[in-house]
XYZ file of N, CA and C in Angstrom:
825
model
N 65.097 9.986 -34.117
C 64.265 8.798 -33.868
C 63.789 8.761 -32.418
N 64.753 9.112 -31.480
C 64.408 9.111 -30.064
C 63.336 10.148 -29.759
N 63.443 11.304 -30.417
C 62.448 12.375 -30.207
C 61.073 11.935 -30.688
N 61.043 11.248 -31.828
C 59.763 10.765 -32.359
C 59.139 9.730 -31.429
N 59.982 8.883 -30.811
C 59.478 7.862 -29.889
C 58.870 8.488 -28.656
N 59.573 9.522 -28.138
C 59.043 10.234 -26.968
C 57.712 10.900 -27.293
N 57.653 11.491 -28.493
C 56.429 12.174 -28.912
C 55.283 11.172 -29.030
N 55.589 9.995 -29.601
C 54.549 8.981 -29.752
C 54.062 8.508 -28.383
N 55.000 8.315 -27.447
C 54.621 7.885 -26.090
C 53.774 8.940 -25.387
N 54.141 10.204 -25.577
C 53.381 11.290 -24.950
C 51.959 11.364 -25.508
N 51.859 11.184 -26.830
C 50.537 11.208 -27.457
C 49.680 10.050 -26.959
N 50.299 8.878 -26.796
C 49.565 7.705 -26.293
C 49.069 7.952 -24.871
N 49.938 8.518 -24.019
C 49.574 8.813 -22.632
C 48.446 9.849 -22.578
N 48.561 10.873 -23.463
C 47.524 11.906 -23.499
C 46.173 11.319 -23.926
N 46.206 10.430 -24.916
C 44.969 9.806 -25.387
C 44.337 8.961 -24.283
N 45.187 8.237 -23.519
C 44.671 7.416 -22.413
C 44.049 8.297 -21.339
N 44.724 9.431 -21.033
C 44.194 10.359 -20.030
C 42.875 10.957 -20.474
N 42.799 11.326 -21.759
C 41.564 11.901 -22.294
C 40.422 10.894 -22.223
N 40.707 9.629 -22.525
C 39.683 8.586 -22.452
C 39.172 8.411 -21.027
N 40.096 8.473 -20.054
C 39.690 8.347 -18.645
C 38.813 9.510 -18.236
N 39.152 10.706 -18.705
C 38.356 11.889 -18.361
C 36.953 11.796 -18.944
N 36.832 11.180 -20.122
C 35.518 11.033 -20.747
C 34.678 9.970 -20.047
N 35.346 8.952 -19.508
C 34.639 7.855 -18.835
C 34.207 8.249 -17.435
N 35.019 9.012 -16.722
C 34.759 9.341 -15.316
C 33.407 9.991 -15.070
N 32.955 10.946 -15.883
C 31.630 11.528 -15.631
C 30.527 10.486 -15.684
N 30.613 9.510 -16.599
C 29.597 8.462 -16.678
C 29.573 7.638 -15.412
N 30.776 7.345 -14.867
C 30.841 6.585 -13.631
C 30.255 7.374 -12.476
N 30.528 8.688 -12.474
C 30.006 9.537 -11.407
C 28.481 9.599 -11.457
N 27.934 9.625 -12.683
C 26.493 9.767 -12.833
C 25.750 8.439 -12.730
N 26.476 7.321 -12.704
C 25.818 6.016 -12.643
C 24.975 5.929 -11.380
N 23.774 5.382 -11.504
C 22.877 5.271 -10.360
C 22.069 3.995 -10.469
N 21.581 3.542 -9.328
C 20.724 2.367 -9.295
C 19.271 2.815 -9.296
N 18.484 2.233 -10.178
C 17.066 2.568 -10.265
C 16.251 1.483 -9.581
N 15.316 1.894 -8.728
C 14.478 0.962 -7.992
C 13.070 0.914 -8.593
N 12.363 -0.154 -8.310
C 11.010 -0.322 -8.847
C 9.966 0.426 -8.038
N 10.210 1.717 -7.824
C 9.326 2.567 -7.016
C 9.312 3.964 -7.609
N 8.105 4.526 -7.719
C 7.934 5.880 -8.220
C 7.088 6.674 -7.227
N 7.459 7.910 -6.981
C 6.696 8.808 -6.103
C 6.372 10.057 -6.910
N 5.100 10.377 -7.004
C 4.595 11.472 -7.855
C 5.161 11.379 -9.276
N 5.238 10.147 -9.779
C 5.682 9.932 -11.141
C 7.184 9.931 -11.345
N 7.958 10.192 -10.287
C 9.413 10.243 -10.399
C 10.036 8.946 -9.886
N 11.004 8.423 -10.627
C 11.672 7.176 -10.264
C 12.544 7.386 -9.024
N 12.458 6.453 -8.077
C 13.331 6.487 -6.911
C 14.635 5.791 -7.273
N 15.749 6.450 -6.997
C 17.068 5.944 -7.357
C 18.011 6.051 -6.156
N 19.223 5.528 -6.362
C 20.234 5.632 -5.306
C 20.638 7.083 -5.066
N 20.380 7.951 -6.028
C 20.733 9.365 -5.866
C 19.751 10.128 -4.991
N 18.468 9.757 -5.043
C 17.473 10.557 -4.308
C 16.822 9.821 -3.150
N 17.108 8.519 -2.967
C 16.328 7.713 -2.018
C 16.460 8.167 -0.574
N 17.586 8.778 -0.205
C 17.772 9.175 1.190
C 16.932 10.375 1.586
N 16.511 11.146 0.608
C 15.675 12.324 0.890
C 14.790 12.602 -0.319
N 13.592 12.044 -0.291
C 12.687 12.177 -1.432
C 11.929 13.498 -1.431
N 12.201 14.347 -0.449
C 11.601 15.680 -0.493
C 12.246 16.533 -1.576
N 13.293 16.000 -2.215
C 13.869 16.701 -3.368
C 12.924 16.634 -4.560
N 11.934 15.726 -4.510
C 10.943 15.626 -5.576
C 9.895 16.709 -5.413
N 9.335 17.119 -6.532
C 8.332 18.172 -6.508
C 7.097 17.718 -5.740
N 6.549 18.597 -4.906
C 5.314 18.367 -4.154
C 5.441 17.277 -3.096
N 6.657 17.034 -2.609
C 6.878 16.101 -1.502
C 7.562 16.874 -0.383
N 6.950 16.889 0.809
C 7.527 17.633 1.928
C 7.452 16.790 3.197
N 8.077 17.281 4.246
C 8.184 16.522 5.489
C 9.452 15.700 5.466
N 9.357 14.442 5.929
C 10.491 13.520 5.859
C 10.052 12.265 5.106
N 10.668 12.021 3.961
C 10.333 10.870 3.119
C 11.629 10.256 2.616
N 11.798 8.959 2.851
C 13.017 8.293 2.395
C 12.702 6.847 2.039
N 13.625 6.239 1.288
C 13.451 4.841 0.887
C 14.721 4.074 1.191
N 14.564 2.923 1.850
C 15.693 2.050 2.142
C 15.662 0.865 1.192
N 16.598 0.776 0.251
C 16.605 -0.354 -0.690
C 16.974 -1.675 -0.027
N 17.634 -1.603 1.126
C 18.009 -2.830 1.828
C 16.782 -3.577 2.340
N 15.766 -2.826 2.778
C 14.546 -3.443 3.325
C 13.318 -3.151 2.474
N 13.499 -2.439 1.368
C 12.369 -2.029 0.515
C 11.297 -1.308 1.337
N 11.740 -0.364 2.168
C 10.836 0.381 3.041
C 10.795 1.854 2.656
N 9.595 2.342 2.369
C 9.355 3.760 2.126
C 8.847 4.356 3.432
N 9.587 5.279 4.001
C 9.236 5.832 5.311
C 8.668 7.233 5.149
N 7.466 7.426 5.692
C 6.809 8.732 5.681
C 6.720 9.239 7.112
N 7.245 10.424 7.361
C 7.201 11.009 8.692
C 6.691 12.440 8.587
N 5.453 12.649 9.049
C 4.814 13.968 8.940
C 4.966 14.503 7.507
N 4.678 13.647 6.562
C 4.889 13.974 5.148
C 3.595 14.456 4.502
N 3.761 15.319 3.519
C 2.662 15.754 2.663
C 3.068 15.511 1.223
N 2.231 14.763 0.488
C 2.495 14.465 -0.916
C 1.278 14.889 -1.720
N 1.494 15.730 -2.700
C 0.408 16.173 -3.579
C 0.853 15.987 -5.025
N -0.113 15.780 -5.912
C 0.241 15.552 -7.309
C -0.979 15.803 -8.182
N -0.754 15.919 -9.483
C -1.831 16.234 -10.412
C -2.438 15.014 -11.064
N -3.111 15.236 -12.190
C -3.899 14.186 -12.838
C -3.091 13.320 -13.785
N -1.848 13.670 -14.061
C -1.078 12.939 -15.068
C -0.133 11.901 -14.469
N -0.031 11.837 -13.142
C 0.869 10.880 -12.492
C 0.131 10.183 -11.351
N 0.773 9.168 -10.783
C 0.248 8.478 -9.612
C 1.013 8.919 -8.373
N 0.379 8.791 -7.224
C 1.058 9.173 -5.988
C 2.231 8.264 -5.691
N 1.963 6.970 -5.535
C 3.002 5.969 -5.265
C 2.743 4.769 -6.161
N 3.775 4.308 -6.837
C 3.650 3.145 -7.707
C 4.844 2.232 -7.460
N 4.596 0.945 -7.227
C 5.700 0.023 -6.967
C 5.555 -1.262 -7.769
N 6.691 -1.750 -8.265
C 6.780 -3.034 -8.942
C 7.614 -4.014 -8.130
N 7.941 -3.633 -6.898
C 8.710 -4.474 -5.987
C 7.927 -4.625 -4.694
N 8.125 -5.720 -3.938
C 7.501 -5.808 -2.610
C 7.893 -4.582 -1.794
N 6.921 -3.989 -1.130
C 7.161 -2.693 -0.490
C 6.508 -2.628 0.878
N 7.216 -2.021 1.827
C 6.652 -1.663 3.125
C 6.605 -0.145 3.219
N 5.435 0.395 3.533
C 5.293 1.833 3.768
C 5.137 2.029 5.272
N 6.124 2.632 5.884
C 6.138 2.825 7.339
C 5.715 4.253 7.682
N 4.743 4.365 8.574
C 4.177 5.672 8.911
C 4.641 6.138 10.285
N 5.044 7.401 10.346
C 5.323 8.080 11.612
C 4.632 9.428 11.589
N 4.073 9.842 12.706
C 3.401 11.135 12.748
C 2.152 11.140 11.889
N 1.765 12.319 11.443
C 0.556 12.484 10.633
C 0.946 12.784 9.187
N 0.457 11.959 8.288
C 0.824 12.069 6.881
C -0.416 12.295 6.023
N -0.213 12.947 4.895
C -1.336 13.258 4.013
C -0.896 13.114 2.563
N -1.683 12.365 1.777
C -1.418 12.196 0.347
C -2.683 12.586 -0.403
N -2.580 13.545 -1.294
C -3.735 14.076 -2.001
C -3.417 14.207 -3.486
N -4.371 13.796 -4.328
C -4.155 13.932 -5.754
C -5.423 13.737 -6.549
N -5.303 13.849 -7.861
C -6.433 13.637 -8.757
C -6.458 12.212 -9.283
N -5.278 11.656 -9.548
C -5.162 10.289 -10.012
C -5.041 9.357 -8.798
N -4.891 8.057 -9.036
C -4.833 7.088 -7.941
C -3.706 7.407 -6.965
N -3.975 7.212 -5.671
C -2.957 7.392 -4.642
C -1.835 6.386 -4.836
N -2.218 5.122 -5.054
C -1.210 4.064 -5.142
C -1.623 3.025 -6.173
N -0.631 2.539 -6.917
C -0.824 1.444 -7.851
C 0.230 0.403 -7.505
N -0.217 -0.678 -6.873
C 0.706 -1.612 -6.257
C 0.841 -2.867 -7.112
N 2.024 -3.041 -7.683
C 2.272 -4.169 -8.560
C 2.967 -5.324 -7.889
N 3.084 -5.274 -6.565
C 3.672 -6.351 -5.778
C 3.105 -6.253 -4.369
N 3.290 -7.296 -3.562
C 2.751 -7.300 -2.208
C 3.246 -6.076 -1.443
N 2.311 -5.413 -0.774
C 2.618 -4.160 -0.089
C 2.049 -4.186 1.321
N 2.833 -3.662 2.270
C 2.360 -3.535 3.653
C 2.463 -2.081 4.086
N 1.393 -1.576 4.697
C 1.387 -0.235 5.284
C 1.270 -0.414 6.786
N 2.213 0.140 7.535
C 2.253 -0.123 8.974
C 2.896 1.055 9.703
N 3.003 0.912 11.020
C 3.678 1.932 11.810
C 2.782 2.526 12.866
N 3.363 3.401 13.655
C 2.640 4.033 14.757
C 1.900 5.286 14.327
N 2.112 5.731 13.105
C 1.519 6.977 12.652
C 0.214 6.800 11.906
N -0.170 7.835 11.176
C -1.433 7.837 10.443
C -1.205 8.390 9.043
N -2.142 8.082 8.149
C -2.097 8.662 6.813
C -3.522 8.872 6.321
N -3.731 10.013 5.723
C -5.009 10.357 5.100
C -4.787 10.419 3.596
N -5.489 9.561 2.857
C -5.348 9.504 1.411
C -6.656 9.943 0.753
N -6.585 10.944 -0.098
C -7.796 11.475 -0.726
C -7.564 11.679 -2.216
N -8.468 11.128 -3.034
C -8.430 11.296 -4.480
C -9.725 11.966 -4.919
N -9.628 13.029 -5.687
C -10.846 13.767 -6.047
C -11.392 13.410 -7.423
N -10.667 12.539 -8.161
C -11.148 12.223 -9.508
C -11.173 10.717 -9.780
N -10.168 10.001 -9.350
C -9.989 8.597 -9.693
C -10.302 7.711 -8.484
N -10.100 6.395 -8.649
C -10.174 5.468 -7.536
C -8.902 5.619 -6.706
N -8.968 5.250 -5.422
C -7.860 5.572 -4.528
C -6.677 4.615 -4.655
N -6.893 3.309 -4.448
C -5.796 2.341 -4.458
C -6.098 1.218 -5.439
N -5.155 0.951 -6.318
C -5.233 -0.187 -7.233
C -4.261 -1.273 -6.768
N -4.660 -2.516 -6.942
C -3.748 -3.635 -6.743
C -3.572 -4.319 -8.094
N -2.328 -4.495 -8.511
C -2.038 -5.123 -9.793
C -1.333 -6.454 -9.566
N -1.381 -7.317 -10.591
C -0.606 -8.557 -10.606
C -0.895 -9.440 -9.397
N -2.154 -9.529 -8.994
C -2.566 -10.389 -7.878
C -1.823 -10.045 -6.594
N -1.558 -8.775 -6.390
C -0.825 -8.343 -5.205
C -1.730 -8.350 -3.978
N -1.130 -8.544 -2.814
C -1.868 -8.432 -1.563
C -1.497 -7.114 -0.889
N -2.454 -6.559 -0.153
C -2.236 -5.335 0.612
C -2.485 -5.640 2.079
N -1.464 -5.439 2.908
C -1.582 -5.632 4.351
C -1.527 -4.278 5.036
N -2.513 -4.016 5.882
C -2.529 -2.773 6.664
C -2.481 -3.175 8.134
N -1.472 -2.702 8.831
C -1.179 -3.219 10.170
C -0.880 -2.087 11.151
N -1.550 -2.122 12.304
C -1.266 -1.255 13.460
C -1.651 0.215 13.279
N -1.522 0.764 12.109
C -1.622 2.209 11.915
C -3.073 2.708 11.887
N -3.199 4.027 11.755
C -4.478 4.686 11.501
C -4.468 5.191 10.066
N -5.530 4.879 9.319
C -5.489 5.173 7.890
C -6.888 5.427 7.355
N -7.036 6.443 6.531
C -8.304 6.693 5.844
C -8.020 6.845 4.358
N -8.852 6.180 3.543
C -8.663 6.148 2.103
C -9.978 6.542 1.441
N -9.961 7.599 0.647
C -11.178 8.066 -0.014
C -10.932 8.258 -1.496
N -11.651 7.489 -2.320
C -11.599 7.655 -3.764
C -12.926 8.179 -4.272
N -12.950 8.624 -5.509
C -14.202 9.150 -6.044
C -15.221 8.037 -6.238
N -14.815 6.951 -6.913
C -15.734 5.847 -7.167
C -15.462 4.633 -6.281
N -14.184 4.284 -6.108
C -13.810 3.126 -5.304
C -12.670 3.498 -4.356
N -12.717 2.930 -3.167
C -11.599 3.114 -2.249
C -10.466 2.167 -2.581
N -10.791 0.876 -2.706
C -9.815 -0.156 -3.054
C -10.368 -0.960 -4.214
N -9.595 -1.048 -5.312
C -10.075 -1.731 -6.510
C -8.920 -2.448 -7.193
N -8.733 -3.753 -6.915
C -7.724 -4.510 -7.662
C -8.090 -4.593 -9.140
N -7.074 -4.685 -9.981
C -7.322 -4.812 -11.408
C -6.800 -6.152 -11.931
N -6.458 -7.051 -11.024
C -6.086 -8.426 -11.361
C -6.731 -9.355 -10.339
N -7.162 -10.530 -10.783
C -7.727 -11.497 -9.855
C -6.646 -12.043 -8.935
N -7.076 -12.464 -7.746
C -6.150 -13.063 -6.799
C -5.644 -12.115 -5.741
N -6.147 -10.867 -5.698
C -5.693 -9.888 -4.715
C -6.394 -10.091 -3.377
N -5.651 -9.865 -2.296
C -6.169 -10.056 -0.941
C -5.892 -8.828 -0.092
N -6.861 -8.451 0.729
C -6.689 -7.387 1.715
C -6.547 -8.025 3.085
N -5.469 -7.688 3.790
C -5.216 -8.197 5.135
C -5.227 -7.014 6.089
N -6.121 -7.062 7.079
C -6.241 -5.978 8.054
C -5.842 -6.556 9.414
N -4.779 -6.007 9.983
C -4.211 -6.606 11.195
C -4.012 -5.552 12.292
N -4.754 -5.695 13.373
C -4.566 -4.884 14.592
C -4.555 -3.383 14.315
N -5.417 -2.928 13.415
C -5.432 -1.502 13.098
C -6.091 -0.704 14.207
N -5.659 0.545 14.357
C -6.355 1.449 15.271
C -7.690 1.829 14.641
N -7.621 2.461 13.485
C -8.811 2.760 12.673
C -8.406 2.743 11.211
N -9.233 2.117 10.399
C -8.996 2.054 8.961
C -10.317 2.240 8.243
N -10.351 3.126 7.264
C -11.578 3.311 6.491
C -11.263 3.378 5.006
N -12.163 2.786 4.220
C -12.140 2.906 2.763
C -13.467 3.526 2.349
N -13.414 4.429 1.370
C -14.635 5.114 0.956
C -14.659 5.305 -0.553
N -15.837 5.066 -1.145
C -16.032 5.293 -2.575
C -17.509 5.324 -2.892
N -17.893 6.148 -3.854
C -19.308 6.309 -4.180
C -19.912 5.036 -4.763
N -19.129 4.300 -5.560
C -19.616 3.041 -6.131
C -19.496 1.904 -5.129
N -18.339 1.765 -4.538
C -18.093 0.744 -3.523
C -16.831 1.107 -2.759
N -16.851 0.814 -1.463
C -15.660 1.090 -0.663
C -14.541 0.118 -1.006
N -14.876 -1.176 -1.081
C -13.891 -2.222 -1.370
C -14.515 -3.199 -2.351
N -13.900 -3.364 -3.508
C -14.475 -4.222 -4.546
C -13.385 -5.044 -5.217
N -13.810 -6.160 -5.835
C -12.961 -7.002 -6.680
C -11.775 -7.626 -5.955
N -11.893 -7.843 -4.644
C -10.852 -8.580 -3.942
C -11.280 -10.042 -3.839
N -10.313 -10.932 -3.779
C -10.603 -12.357 -3.691
C -10.504 -12.885 -2.269
N -10.099 -12.029 -1.346
C -10.028 -12.465 0.037
C -9.881 -11.284 0.975
N -10.479 -11.395 2.149
C -10.328 -10.409 3.216
C -9.952 -11.168 4.482
N -8.780 -10.869 5.017
C -8.294 -11.528 6.222
C -8.287 -10.505 7.349
N -8.984 -10.805 8.440
C -9.043 -9.918 9.598
C -8.306 -10.578 10.758
N -7.282 -9.904 11.274
C -6.508 -10.405 12.404
C -6.478 -9.331 13.483
N -7.175 -9.576 14.587
C -7.261 -8.576 15.648
C -8.031 -7.347 15.232
N -8.810 -7.450 14.175
C -9.585 -6.326 13.644
C -10.951 -6.821 13.214
N -11.886 -5.895 13.090
C -13.244 -6.240 12.686
C -13.849 -5.073 11.922
N -14.888 -5.359 11.143
C -15.627 -4.293 10.467
C -16.557 -3.644 11.484
N -16.362 -2.361 11.740
C -17.185 -1.645 12.715
C -18.453 -1.095 12.074
N -18.303 -0.462 10.926
C -19.463 0.093 10.226
C -19.301 -0.129 8.727
N -20.411 -0.345 8.037
C -21.777 -0.454 8.588
C -21.978 -1.772 9.328
N -22.815 -1.723 10.340
C -23.092 -2.915 11.131
C -23.631 -4.021 10.232
N -23.103 -5.203 10.415
C -23.563 -6.350 9.642
C -22.855 -6.544 8.321
N -21.956 -5.646 7.961
C -21.203 -5.796 6.710
C -20.149 -6.886 6.872
N -19.884 -7.603 5.797
C -18.896 -8.674 5.820
C -18.382 -8.915 4.410
N -17.282 -9.652 4.322
C -16.767 -9.998 3.007
C -17.697 -10.996 2.332
N -18.047 -10.715 1.072
C -18.917 -11.592 0.303
C -18.094 -12.172 -0.845
N -17.881 -13.487 -0.792
C -17.032 -14.145 -1.785
C -17.599 -14.020 -3.192
N -18.914 -14.123 -3.316
C -19.535 -14.047 -4.643
C -19.464 -12.642 -5.226
N -19.666 -11.633 -4.375
C -19.599 -10.251 -4.836
C -18.168 -9.718 -4.861
N -17.246 -10.466 -4.252
C -15.830 -10.122 -4.234
C -15.578 -8.739 -3.619
N -16.178 -8.519 -2.455
C -15.960 -7.264 -1.764
C -16.698 -7.249 -0.440
N -16.638 -6.113 0.253
C -17.378 -5.951 1.507
C -18.806 -5.582 1.155
N -19.735 -6.383 1.648
C -21.131 -6.241 1.231
C -22.063 -6.299 2.435
N -23.269 -5.862 2.185
C -24.345 -5.945 3.173
C -25.662 -6.018 2.413
N -26.519 -6.935 2.836
C -27.815 -7.071 2.184
C -27.718 -7.472 0.734
N -26.689 -8.234 0.383
C -26.544 -8.702 -0.988
C -25.984 -7.687 -1.957
N -25.463 -6.558 -1.456
C -24.889 -5.533 -2.316
C -23.566 -5.054 -1.730
N -22.647 -4.693 -2.621
C -21.408 -4.103 -2.148
C -21.705 -2.798 -1.409
N -20.974 -2.565 -0.344
C -21.195 -1.361 0.454
C -20.628 -0.151 -0.276
N -21.483 0.809 -0.572
C -21.029 2.088 -1.111
C -20.869 3.055 0.059
N -20.140 4.128 -0.175
C -19.870 5.025 0.941
C -18.650 4.550 1.701
N -18.762 4.409 3.010
C -17.584 4.138 3.840
C -17.696 2.820 4.591
N -16.575 2.091 4.615
C -16.411 0.906 5.454
C -15.307 1.206 6.461
N -15.586 0.963 7.735
C -14.628 1.283 8.794
C -14.239 0.012 9.538
N -12.934 -0.191 9.675
C -12.388 -1.294 10.464
C -11.816 -0.731 11.763
N -11.806 -1.548 12.797
C -11.197 -1.151 14.053
C -10.665 -2.360 14.786
N -9.998 -2.110 15.884
C -9.429 -3.180 16.679
C -10.527 -4.048 17.267
N -10.390 -5.364 17.134
C -11.372 -6.279 17.714
C -11.384 -6.162 19.230
N -10.219 -5.879 19.824
C -10.147 -5.751 21.280
C -10.963 -4.569 21.765
N -11.038 -3.518 20.927
C -11.765 -2.324 21.311
C -13.266 -2.508 21.356
N -13.798 -3.578 20.747
C -15.246 -3.798 20.754
C -15.585 -5.143 21.372
N -14.627 -5.667 22.150
C -14.806 -6.978 22.758
C -16.055 -7.048 23.627
N -16.359 -5.937 24.297
C -17.472 -5.955 25.234
C -18.810 -6.164 24.563
N -18.887 -5.961 23.264
C -20.152 -6.137 22.558
C -20.543 -7.602 22.487
N -19.509 -8.466 22.543
C -19.612 -9.894 22.327
C -20.753 -10.660 22.922
N -20.475 -11.464 23.930
C -21.443 -12.427 24.439
C -22.661 -11.765 25.058
N -22.524 -10.536 25.535
C -23.675 -9.852 26.115
C -24.717 -9.526 25.060
N -24.267 -9.320 23.828
C -25.188 -8.939 22.768
C -25.968 -10.133 22.230
N -25.400 -11.319 22.378
C -26.052 -12.519 21.882
C -26.075 -13.559 22.989
N -27.244 -13.921 23.422
C -27.346 -14.884 24.518
C -27.159 -16.296 24.011
N -26.859 -17.201 24.964
C -26.649 -18.601 24.616
C -27.927 -19.239 24.099
N -29.057 -18.585 24.345
C -30.335 -19.154 23.892
C -30.548 -18.935 22.400
N -29.677 -18.178 21.751
C -29.836 -17.889 20.330
C -28.749 -18.620 19.549
N -29.064 -19.760 18.963
C -28.065 -20.511 18.218
C -27.701 -19.809 16.917
N -26.543 -20.158 16.378
C -26.099 -19.581 15.122
C -24.783 -18.855 15.284
N -24.314 -18.264 14.181
C -23.051 -17.519 14.178
C -23.362 -16.044 14.012
N -22.784 -15.228 14.902
C -23.027 -13.785 14.896
C -21.694 -13.053 14.853
N -21.709 -11.829 14.299
C -20.529 -10.987 14.437
C -20.616 -10.240 15.763
N -19.613 -9.398 16.045
C -19.569 -8.732 17.344
C -20.589 -7.610 17.482
N -21.332 -7.332 16.409
C -22.419 -6.357 16.489
C -23.745 -7.040 16.818
N -23.711 -8.356 16.925
C -24.939 -9.085 17.212
C -25.755 -9.420 15.983
N -25.177 -9.260 14.804
C -25.875 -9.588 13.572
C -25.612 -11.038 13.184
N -26.685 -11.774 12.930
C -26.514 -13.178 12.561
C -25.966 -13.284 11.139
N -24.999 -14.188 10.967
C -24.358 -14.388 9.679
C -24.907 -15.648 9.025
N -24.984 -15.611 7.713
C -25.547 -16.740 6.961
C -24.478 -17.733 6.514
N -23.226 -17.325 6.519
C -22.163 -18.215 6.059
C -21.911 -19.335 7.069
N -21.346 -20.412 6.559
C -20.900 -21.491 7.437
C -19.594 -21.066 8.109
N -19.240 -21.736 9.202
C -18.010 -21.406 9.912
C -16.801 -21.551 8.986
N -16.804 -22.570 8.132
C -15.677 -22.831 7.244
C -15.485 -21.714 6.213
N -16.557 -21.071 5.810
C -16.452 -20.051 4.763
C -16.194 -18.652 5.303
N -16.227 -18.485 6.622
C -16.004 -17.160 7.207
C -14.529 -16.788 7.164
N -14.213 -15.492 6.983
C -12.817 -15.064 7.055
C -12.324 -15.090 8.489
N -11.025 -14.944 8.657
C -10.461 -14.904 9.999
C -11.062 -13.750 10.788
N -11.282 -13.955 12.067
C -11.854 -12.907 12.895
C -12.449 -13.476 14.164
N -13.181 -12.639 14.872
C -13.817 -13.027 16.132
C -15.324 -13.087 15.930
N -15.943 -14.198 16.338
C -17.371 -14.413 16.155
C -17.977 -14.966 17.444
N -19.298 -14.948 17.492
C -20.025 -15.564 18.599
C -20.829 -16.716 18.014
N -20.491 -17.913 18.433
C -21.116 -19.110 17.894
C -21.901 -19.799 19.003
N -23.241 -19.832 18.823
C -24.135 -20.428 19.840
C -23.878 -19.805 21.216
N -23.650 -18.480 21.214
C -23.487 -17.760 22.469
C -22.090 -17.788 23.037
N -21.150 -18.436 22.332
C -19.780 -18.528 22.819
C -18.847 -17.819 21.846
N -18.005 -16.942 22.390
C -17.072 -16.192 21.546
C -15.977 -17.117 21.054
N -15.742 -17.094 19.729
C -14.710 -17.929 19.145
C -13.859 -17.114 18.177
N -12.603 -17.491 18.091
C -11.669 -16.815 17.193
C -11.319 -17.783 16.073
N -11.531 -17.337 14.835
C -11.136 -18.151 13.685
C -9.807 -17.632 13.172
N -8.814 -18.517 13.141
C -7.460 -18.133 12.749
C -7.148 -18.621 11.343
């Protein structure tokens, strides 16, 4: 009887050990999945510290889940027609260091939550088949401090939900380019320490929901730059003898002061900042 009891206890212990061995691999493989994809691959707790483990991603690329920051440092990202470059369903900051390049056939970015691109570096985004950047779910896109060029085949920036806003803040140089329109279907353009440099006289048109000139959305390229860098154009270009509201290129604007976006203007010959 004692021998049978020992045998039963040993079998029970062995079964418990076997169960633990079967469970342990699952625990080891457990990972946290984040609402961010790079070249179609999900960013997780396993790969977030070094995303160059993903195919066609080189340089230094990492994601911090604590701050929801995707950091690109002298990075090159390339991808084909079946995936997107960067896709996020969470609020995201893309921080740039050095010179970065993202190239693909499909959209560079599909942003499903508010996104900010910033930093001391630069990024060149080029799409040879699709539109460059989509905004989903009424997301806003803030571009701050950095140097950035965005080129899509038909559109540079094209939200696919109403309520999207583009915020341009203290950029060195920023350009959007598309054969149909550089920037279309946005519900707001906020300029802080920045201005539209080219084409001269272009401005946000609320009715056309994009950057327009002469009653049409601007096709080709729209370039933004630091307002401080073109300050000298101001009052010298428009004398006090010419009433009305002008941009810093000396082009008279038809909108009322209340309907103008944030920026720097010359009103009746006096430079004013609308905040």
